[in-house]
PDB file of C-alpha atoms in Angstrom:
ATOM      1  CA  GLY A   1      -0.712 197.507  55.661  1.00  0.00           C
ATOM      2  CA  ASN A   2      -1.130 200.700  53.707  1.00  0.00           C
ATOM      3  CA  SER A   3       1.435 203.466  53.906  1.00  0.00           C
ATOM      4  CA  VAL A   4       2.236 206.782  52.217  1.00  0.00           C
ATOM      5  CA  THR A   5       5.676 208.328  51.974  1.00  0.00           C
ATOM      6  CA  GLN A   6       5.994 211.997  51.133  1.00  0.00           C
ATOM      7  CA  MET A   7       8.904 214.173  50.232  1.00  0.00           C
ATOM      8  CA  GLU A   8      10.144 215.849  53.376  1.00  0.00           C
ATOM      9  CA  GLY A   9       9.889 219.579  53.677  1.00  0.00           C
ATOM     10  CA  PRO A  10       9.882 222.351  54.199  1.00  0.00           C
ATOM     11  CA  VAL A  11       9.952 223.514  50.595  1.00  0.00           C
ATOM     12  CA  THR A  12      10.587 227.187  49.828  1.00  0.00           C
ATOM     13  CA  LEU A  13      10.077 228.533  46.303  1.00  0.00           C
ATOM     14  CA  SER A  14       9.922 231.882  44.607  1.00  0.00           C
ATOM     15  CA  GLU A  15       6.683 232.959  42.995  1.00  0.00           C
ATOM     16  CA  GLU A  16       6.174 231.474  39.493  1.00  0.00           C
ATOM     17  CA  ALA A  17       8.602 228.609  40.169  1.00  0.00           C
ATOM     18  CA  PHE A  18       7.753 225.008  39.267  1.00  0.00           C
ATOM     19  CA  LEU A  19       6.592 222.778  42.098  1.00  0.00           C
ATOM     20  CA  THR A  20       6.954 219.034  42.549  1.00  0.00           C
ATOM     21  CA  ILE A  21       6.097 217.223  45.778  1.00  0.00           C
ATOM     22  CA  ASN A  22       6.861 213.526  45.617  1.00  0.00           C
ATOM     23  CA  CYS A  23       4.503 210.897  46.992  1.00  0.00           C
ATOM     24  CA  THR A  24       4.825 207.121  46.868  1.00  0.00           C
ATOM     25  CA  TYR A  25       2.556 204.548  48.403  1.00  0.00           C
ATOM     26  CA  THR A  26       2.275 200.946  49.490  1.00  0.00           C
ATOM     27  CA  ALA A  27      -1.138 199.309  49.360  1.00  0.00           C
ATOM     28  CA  THR A  28      -2.877 196.090  48.495  1.00  0.00           C
ATOM     29  CA  GLY A  29      -5.216 196.138  45.547  1.00  0.00           C
ATOM     30  CA  TYR A  30      -6.105 199.351  43.785  1.00  0.00           C
ATOM     31  CA  PRO A  31      -6.433 202.289  46.172  1.00  0.00           C
ATOM     32  CA  SER A  32      -7.787 205.736  45.428  1.00  0.00           C
ATOM     33  CA  LEU A  33      -5.212 208.512  45.819  1.00  0.00           C
ATOM     34  CA  PHE A  34      -5.681 212.036  47.102  1.00  0.00           C
ATOM     35  CA  TRP A  35      -3.909 215.310  47.712  1.00  0.00           C
ATOM     36  CA  TYR A  36      -5.241 217.447  50.543  1.00  0.00           C
ATOM     37  CA  VAL A  37      -4.158 221.004  51.365  1.00  0.00           C
ATOM     38  CA  GLN A  38      -4.164 222.633  54.788  1.00  0.00           C
ATOM     39  CA  TYR A  39      -3.952 226.412  55.013  1.00  0.00           C
ATOM     40  CA  PRO A  40      -2.749 227.943  58.300  1.00  0.00           C
ATOM     41  CA  GLY A  41      -5.269 227.492  61.099  1.00  0.00           C
ATOM     42  CA  GLU A  42      -7.720 225.552  58.937  1.00  0.00           C
ATOM     43  CA  GLY A  43      -8.826 221.986  58.375  1.00  0.00           C
ATOM     44  CA  LEU A  44      -7.840 219.872  55.393  1.00  0.00           C
ATOM     45  CA  GLN A  45      -9.409 220.517  52.018  1.00  0.00           C
ATOM     46  CA  LEU A  46      -9.441 218.082  49.131  1.00  0.00           C
ATOM     47  CA  LEU A  47      -7.226 219.420  46.346  1.00  0.00           C
ATOM     48  CA  LEU A  48      -7.487 216.591  43.808  1.00  0.00           C
ATOM     49  CA  LYS A  49      -7.933 212.858  43.522  1.00  0.00           C
ATOM     50  CA  ALA A  50      -7.504 209.894  41.186  1.00  0.00           C
ATOM     51  CA  THR A  51      -9.313 206.593  41.485  1.00  0.00           C
ATOM     52  CA  LYS A  52      -7.553 204.319  39.000  1.00  0.00           C
ATOM     53  CA  ALA A  53      -4.215 203.830  37.278  1.00  0.00           C
ATOM     54  CA  ASP A  54      -3.205 206.519  34.739  1.00  0.00           C
ATOM     55  CA  ASP A  55      -5.938 208.874  35.945  1.00  0.00           C
ATOM     56  CA  LYS A  56      -4.842 212.491  36.242  1.00  0.00           C
ATOM     57  CA  GLY A  57      -6.382 214.617  38.964  1.00  0.00           C
ATOM     58  CA  SER A  58      -6.264 218.372  38.535  1.00  0.00           C
ATOM     59  CA  ASN A  59      -7.500 221.481  40.333  1.00  0.00           C
ATOM     60  CA  LYS A  60      -6.391 225.117  40.671  1.00  0.00           C
ATOM     61  CA  GLY A  61      -3.400 224.505  38.382  1.00  0.00           C
ATOM     62  CA  PHE A  62      -2.200 221.505  40.409  1.00  0.00           C
ATOM     63  CA  GLU A  63      -1.932 218.083  38.791  1.00  0.00           C
ATOM     64  CA  ALA A  64      -1.052 214.549  39.856  1.00  0.00           C
ATOM     65  CA  THR A  65      -1.051 211.318  37.853  1.00  0.00           C
ATOM     66  CA  TYR A  66      -1.762 207.887  39.373  1.00  0.00           C
ATOM     67  CA  ARG A  67       1.241 205.762  38.367  1.00  0.00           C
ATOM     68  CA  LYS A  68       0.690 202.152  39.351  1.00  0.00           C
ATOM     69  CA  GLU A  69       3.985 200.929  37.882  1.00  0.00           C
ATOM     70  CA  THR A  70       5.966 203.244  40.157  1.00  0.00           C
ATOM     71  CA  THR A  71       3.331 203.399  42.956  1.00  0.00           C
ATOM     72  CA  SER A  72       3.529 207.179  42.841  1.00  0.00           C
ATOM     73  CA  PHE A  73       1.218 210.197  42.838  1.00  0.00           C
ATOM     74  CA  HIS A  74       3.491 213.234  42.607  1.00  0.00           C
ATOM     75  CA  LEU A  75       1.945 216.695  42.898  1.00  0.00           C
ATOM     76  CA  GLU A  76       2.989 219.339  40.346  1.00  0.00           C
ATOM     77  CA  LYS A  77       2.203 222.946  39.548  1.00  0.00           C
ATOM     78  CA  GLY A  78       3.791 224.914  36.758  1.00  0.00           C
ATOM     79  CA  SER A  79       3.803 228.333  38.416  1.00  0.00           C
ATOM     80  CA  VAL A  80       3.223 228.700  42.144  1.00  0.00           C
ATOM     81  CA  GLN A  81       1.744 231.749  43.837  1.00  0.00           C
ATOM     82  CA  VAL A  82       2.183 233.168  47.319  1.00  0.00           C
ATOM     83  CA  SER A  83      -1.372 232.036  48.060  1.00  0.00           C
ATOM     84  CA  ASP A  84      -0.288 228.390  47.526  1.00  0.00           C
ATOM     85  CA  SER A  85       1.711 228.497  50.762  1.00  0.00           C
ATOM     86  CA  ALA A  86       0.252 225.681  52.861  1.00  0.00           C
ATOM     87  CA  VAL A  87       0.860 222.114  54.020  1.00  0.00           C
ATOM     88  CA  TYR A  88       0.150 219.445  51.415  1.00  0.00           C
ATOM     89  CA  PHE A  89      -0.807 215.882  52.363  1.00  0.00           C
ATOM     90  CA  CYS A  90      -0.817 212.848  50.130  1.00  0.00           C
ATOM     91  CA  ALA A  91      -3.297 210.150  51.151  1.00  0.00           C
ATOM     92  CA  LEU A  92      -4.760 206.877  49.988  1.00  0.00           C
ATOM     93  CA  SER A  93      -8.020 205.064  50.561  1.00  0.00           C
ATOM     94  CA  GLY A  94      -8.048 201.304  50.365  1.00  0.00           C
ATOM     95  CA  ARG A  95     -10.676 199.443  48.392  1.00  0.00           C
ATOM     96  CA  SER A  96     -10.804 196.339  50.545  1.00  0.00           C
ATOM     97  CA  SER A  97     -14.212 195.562  52.017  1.00  0.00           C
ATOM     98  CA  GLY A  98     -14.731 196.795  55.547  1.00  0.00           C
ATOM     99  CA  SER A  99     -12.147 199.553  55.129  1.00  0.00           C
ATOM    100  CA  ALA A 100     -14.857 202.178  55.667  1.00  0.00           C
ATOM    101  CA  ARG A 101     -12.950 204.287  53.145  1.00  0.00           C
ATOM    102  CA  GLN A 102     -10.320 205.064  55.745  1.00  0.00           C
ATOM    103  CA  LEU A 103      -7.579 207.423  54.670  1.00  0.00           C
ATOM    104  CA  THR A 104      -3.902 206.771  55.271  1.00  0.00           C
ATOM    105  CA  PHE A 105      -1.919 210.015  55.237  1.00  0.00           C
ATOM    106  CA  GLY A 106       1.642 210.958  54.520  1.00  0.00           C
ATOM    107  CA  SER A 107       3.436 213.227  56.982  1.00  0.00           C
ATOM    108  CA  GLY A 108       2.767 216.400  55.011  1.00  0.00           C
ATOM    109  CA  THR A 109       4.997 218.852  53.147  1.00  0.00           C
ATOM    110  CA  GLN A 110       5.140 222.494  54.166  1.00  0.00           C
ATOM    111  CA  LEU A 111       5.334 224.792  51.122  1.00  0.00           C
ATOM    112  CA  THR A 112       6.283 228.451  51.421  1.00  0.00           C
ATOM    113  CA  VAL A 113       6.175 230.664  48.337  1.00  0.00           C
ATOM    114  CA  LEU A 114       8.064 233.939  48.513  1.00  0.00           C
ATOM    115  CA  PRO A 115       7.078 236.996  46.454  1.00  0.00           C
TER     116      PRO A 115
ATOM    117  CA  ASN B   1     -25.006 224.004  54.378  1.00  0.00           C
ATOM    118  CA  ALA B   2     -22.386 224.323  57.142  1.00  0.00           C
ATOM    119  CA  GLY B   3     -20.509 221.098  56.304  1.00  0.00           C
ATOM    120  CA  VAL B   4     -18.574 219.678  59.264  1.00  0.00           C
ATOM    121  CA  THR B   5     -18.501 221.791  62.412  1.00  0.00           C
ATOM    122  CA  GLN B   6     -16.402 221.215  65.530  1.00  0.00           C
ATOM    123  CA  THR B   7     -16.493 222.735  68.988  1.00  0.00           C
ATOM    124  CA  PRO B   8     -14.604 224.024  70.843  1.00  0.00           C
ATOM    125  CA  LYS B   9     -11.844 225.532  68.703  1.00  0.00           C
ATOM    126  CA  PHE B  10      -9.355 225.621  71.558  1.00  0.00           C
ATOM    127  CA  ARG B  11      -9.195 224.007  74.995  1.00  0.00           C
ATOM    128  CA  ILE B  12      -6.677 223.655  77.784  1.00  0.00           C
ATOM    129  CA  LEU B  13      -7.136 220.745  80.180  1.00  0.00           C
ATOM    130  CA  LYS B  14      -5.348 219.677  83.325  1.00  0.00           C
ATOM    131  CA  ILE B  15      -4.058 216.123  83.612  1.00  0.00           C
ATOM    132  CA  GLY B  16      -6.872 213.793  84.653  1.00  0.00           C
ATOM    133  CA  GLN B  17      -9.717 216.039  83.523  1.00  0.00           C
ATOM    134  CA  SER B  18     -12.276 214.853  81.016  1.00  0.00           C
ATOM    135  CA  MET B  19     -13.966 216.533  78.096  1.00  0.00           C
ATOM    136  CA  THR B  20     -16.012 215.890  74.971  1.00  0.00           C
ATOM    137  CA  LEU B  21     -15.100 217.220  71.566  1.00  0.00           C
ATOM    138  CA  GLN B  22     -18.215 217.833  69.511  1.00  0.00           C
ATOM    139  CA  CYS B  23     -18.599 217.126  65.798  1.00  0.00           C
ATOM    140  CA  THR B  24     -21.685 217.683  63.659  1.00  0.00           C
ATOM    141  CA  GLN B  25     -22.253 217.314  59.927  1.00  0.00           C
ATOM    142  CA  ASP B  26     -25.289 218.384  57.909  1.00  0.00           C
ATOM    143  CA  MET B  27     -24.546 216.484  54.705  1.00  0.00           C
ATOM    144  CA  ASN B  28     -26.317 213.256  55.748  1.00  0.00           C
ATOM    145  CA  HIS B  29     -23.087 211.278  55.427  1.00  0.00           C
ATOM    146  CA  ASN B  30     -23.027 207.815  56.935  1.00  0.00           C
ATOM    147  CA  TYR B  31     -19.272 207.697  57.429  1.00  0.00           C
ATOM    148  CA  MET B  32     -17.616 209.836  60.092  1.00  0.00           C
ATOM    149  CA  TYR B  33     -14.061 209.887  61.473  1.00  0.00           C
ATOM    150  CA  TRP B  34     -11.886 211.337  64.204  1.00  0.00           C
ATOM    151  CA  TYR B  35      -8.203 212.065  63.565  1.00  0.00           C
ATOM    152  CA  ARG B  36      -5.426 213.591  65.575  1.00  0.00           C
ATOM    153  CA  GLN B  37      -2.603 215.597  64.058  1.00  0.00           C
ATOM    154  CA  ASP B  38       0.651 215.933  65.935  1.00  0.00           C
ATOM    155  CA  PRO B  39       3.253 218.547  64.916  1.00  0.00           C
ATOM    156  CA  GLY B  40       5.073 217.617  61.713  1.00  0.00           C
ATOM    157  CA  MET B  41       3.037 214.465  61.331  1.00  0.00           C
ATOM    158  CA  GLY B  42       0.217 213.279  59.184  1.00  0.00           C
ATOM    159  CA  LEU B  43      -3.209 212.528  60.556  1.00  0.00           C
ATOM    160  CA  LYS B  44      -3.772 209.386  62.595  1.00  0.00           C
ATOM    161  CA  LEU B  45      -7.220 207.775  62.739  1.00  0.00           C
ATOM    162  CA  ILE B  46      -8.636 207.471  66.270  1.00  0.00           C
ATOM    163  CA  TYR B  47     -12.148 206.100  65.695  1.00  0.00           C
ATOM    164  CA  TYR B  48     -14.608 205.901  62.865  1.00  0.00           C
ATOM    165  CA  SER B  49     -18.273 205.160  62.298  1.00  0.00           C
ATOM    166  CA  VAL B  50     -20.081 203.735  59.287  1.00  0.00           C
ATOM    167  CA  GLY B  51     -23.511 204.770  60.507  1.00  0.00           C
ATOM    168  CA  ALA B  52     -25.628 205.569  63.538  1.00  0.00           C
ATOM    169  CA  GLY B  53     -25.054 203.033  66.299  1.00  0.00           C
ATOM    170  CA  ILE B  54     -21.867 201.623  64.743  1.00  0.00           C
ATOM    171  CA  THR B  55     -18.345 202.630  65.749  1.00  0.00           C
ATOM    172  CA  ASP B  56     -14.931 201.029  65.440  1.00  0.00           C
ATOM    173  CA  LYS B  57     -11.344 201.644  66.491  1.00  0.00           C
ATOM    174  CA  GLY B  58      -8.781 203.204  64.249  1.00  0.00           C
ATOM    175  CA  GLU B  59      -5.022 203.267  64.547  1.00  0.00           C
ATOM    176  CA  VAL B  60      -4.709 205.144  67.880  1.00  0.00           C
ATOM    177  CA  PRO B  61      -7.877 204.614  69.980  1.00  0.00           C
ATOM    178  CA  ASN B  62      -6.373 204.324  73.463  1.00  0.00           C
ATOM    179  CA  GLY B  63      -7.582 206.991  75.871  1.00  0.00           C
ATOM    180  CA  TYR B  64     -10.623 207.911  73.771  1.00  0.00           C
ATOM    181  CA  ASN B  65     -14.249 206.870  73.399  1.00  0.00           C
ATOM    182  CA  VAL B  66     -16.925 207.696  70.853  1.00  0.00           C
ATOM    183  CA  SER B  67     -20.635 207.287  70.332  1.00  0.00           C
ATOM    184  CA  ARG B  68     -22.892 207.723  67.308  1.00  0.00           C
ATOM    185  CA  SER B  69     -26.536 208.019  68.334  1.00  0.00           C
ATOM    186  CA  THR B  70     -27.527 210.067  65.271  1.00  0.00           C
ATOM    187  CA  THR B  71     -26.290 210.410  61.693  1.00  0.00           C
ATOM    188  CA  GLU B  72     -25.320 214.031  62.332  1.00  0.00           C
ATOM    189  CA  ASP B  73     -23.280 213.835  65.534  1.00  0.00           C
ATOM    190  CA  PHE B  74     -20.068 211.990  66.403  1.00  0.00           C
ATOM    191  CA  PRO B  75     -18.629 213.199  69.738  1.00  0.00           C
ATOM    192  CA  LEU B  76     -15.166 212.179  70.943  1.00  0.00           C
ATOM    193  CA  ARG B  77     -14.674 211.673  74.685  1.00  0.00           C
ATOM    194  CA  LEU B  78     -11.420 211.964  76.633  1.00  0.00           C
ATOM    195  CA  GLU B  79     -11.921 210.449  80.084  1.00  0.00           C
ATOM    196  CA  LEU B  80      -8.563 211.033  81.811  1.00  0.00           C
ATOM    197  CA  ALA B  81      -6.588 213.604  79.880  1.00  0.00           C
ATOM    198  CA  ALA B  82      -2.837 213.024  79.568  1.00  0.00           C
ATOM    199  CA  PRO B  83      -0.082 215.258  78.119  1.00  0.00           C
ATOM    200  CA  SER B  84       0.310 212.761  75.259  1.00  0.00           C
ATOM    201  CA  GLN B  85      -3.172 213.773  74.097  1.00  0.00           C
ATOM    202  CA  THR B  86      -2.032 217.317  73.344  1.00  0.00           C
ATOM    203  CA  SER B  87      -2.803 217.572  69.650  1.00  0.00           C
ATOM    204  CA  VAL B  88      -5.096 219.030  67.033  1.00  0.00           C
ATOM    205  CA  TYR B  89      -8.222 216.940  66.520  1.00  0.00           C
ATOM    206  CA  PHE B  90     -10.085 216.798  63.232  1.00  0.00           C
ATOM    207  CA  CYS B  91     -13.474 215.326  62.542  1.00  0.00           C
ATOM    208  CA  ALA B  92     -14.442 214.296  59.010  1.00  0.00           C
ATOM    209  CA  SER B  93     -17.455 212.889  57.209  1.00  0.00           C
ATOM    210  CA  SER B  94     -17.660 211.097  53.918  1.00  0.00           C
ATOM    211  CA  TYR B  95     -19.868 209.817  51.131  1.00  0.00           C
ATOM    212  CA  GLY B  96     -16.782 208.859  49.131  1.00  0.00           C
ATOM    213  CA  THR B  97     -14.547 211.886  49.617  1.00  0.00           C
ATOM    214  CA  GLN B  98     -13.793 212.989  53.147  1.00  0.00           C
ATOM    215  CA  PHE B  99     -14.737 216.504  54.245  1.00  0.00           C
ATOM    216  CA  PHE B 100     -12.934 217.873  57.278  1.00  0.00           C
ATOM    217  CA  GLY B 101     -13.958 220.189  60.068  1.00  0.00           C
ATOM    218  CA  PRO B 102     -11.769 223.144  61.145  1.00  0.00           C
ATOM    219  CA  GLY B 103     -10.231 221.274  64.075  1.00  0.00           C
ATOM    220  CA  THR B 104      -9.959 221.545  67.864  1.00  0.00           C
ATOM    221  CA  ARG B 105      -6.593 222.460  69.358  1.00  0.00           C
ATOM    222  CA  LEU B 106      -6.242 220.691  72.713  1.00  0.00           C
ATOM    223  CA  THR B 107      -3.466 221.239  75.239  1.00  0.00           C
ATOM    224  CA  VAL B 108      -3.124 219.035  78.326  1.00  0.00           C
ATOM    225  CA  LEU B 109      -0.957 220.466  81.096  1.00  0.00           C
TER     226      LEU B 109
END
């Protein structure tokens, strides 16, 4: 079956530091890959996505590249801000018929950015 | 356009009580989902629906029931609440990308 493995947290960084959150996956076929962000007390929001190999998703300064050869989708940001403090989830959606576009989530990585 | 709305936001139940978590979306999405999120864990799929009148089990369906009589609504029913059902519940709808509601925090004592 499908699975997503995320770098364990929590991660604490100083403002303007470089961020990497690792994500690797196991899936049959060619899944779509996602990063969701969850701010305290809120639901999940889509941060970025990539639907095929070598695609780069980007949003709000965050980037992730779909690497089929390493089955990875690592999240990066060059300079984090205090407002980026949140929990980040990597997820995949299988392409097999009947999957109803179900998402398989990683366990989440808590990021805290200190001023 | 309210997106995905969930009620209630918080609820405390006693063991053996029942309740319905409400979920409504106004985006005319066919696909809807219920997840639970336990502390320090990712989301686990409880049930999903691909359209009105069609529902199916996800990864962790035991202890829950759903119905989908309209495109907009996808309620989740707990018949006999147990402490193991203490969690945060998220509803989502999708046309390709999933949009999530704000969640319901449920405690069973």
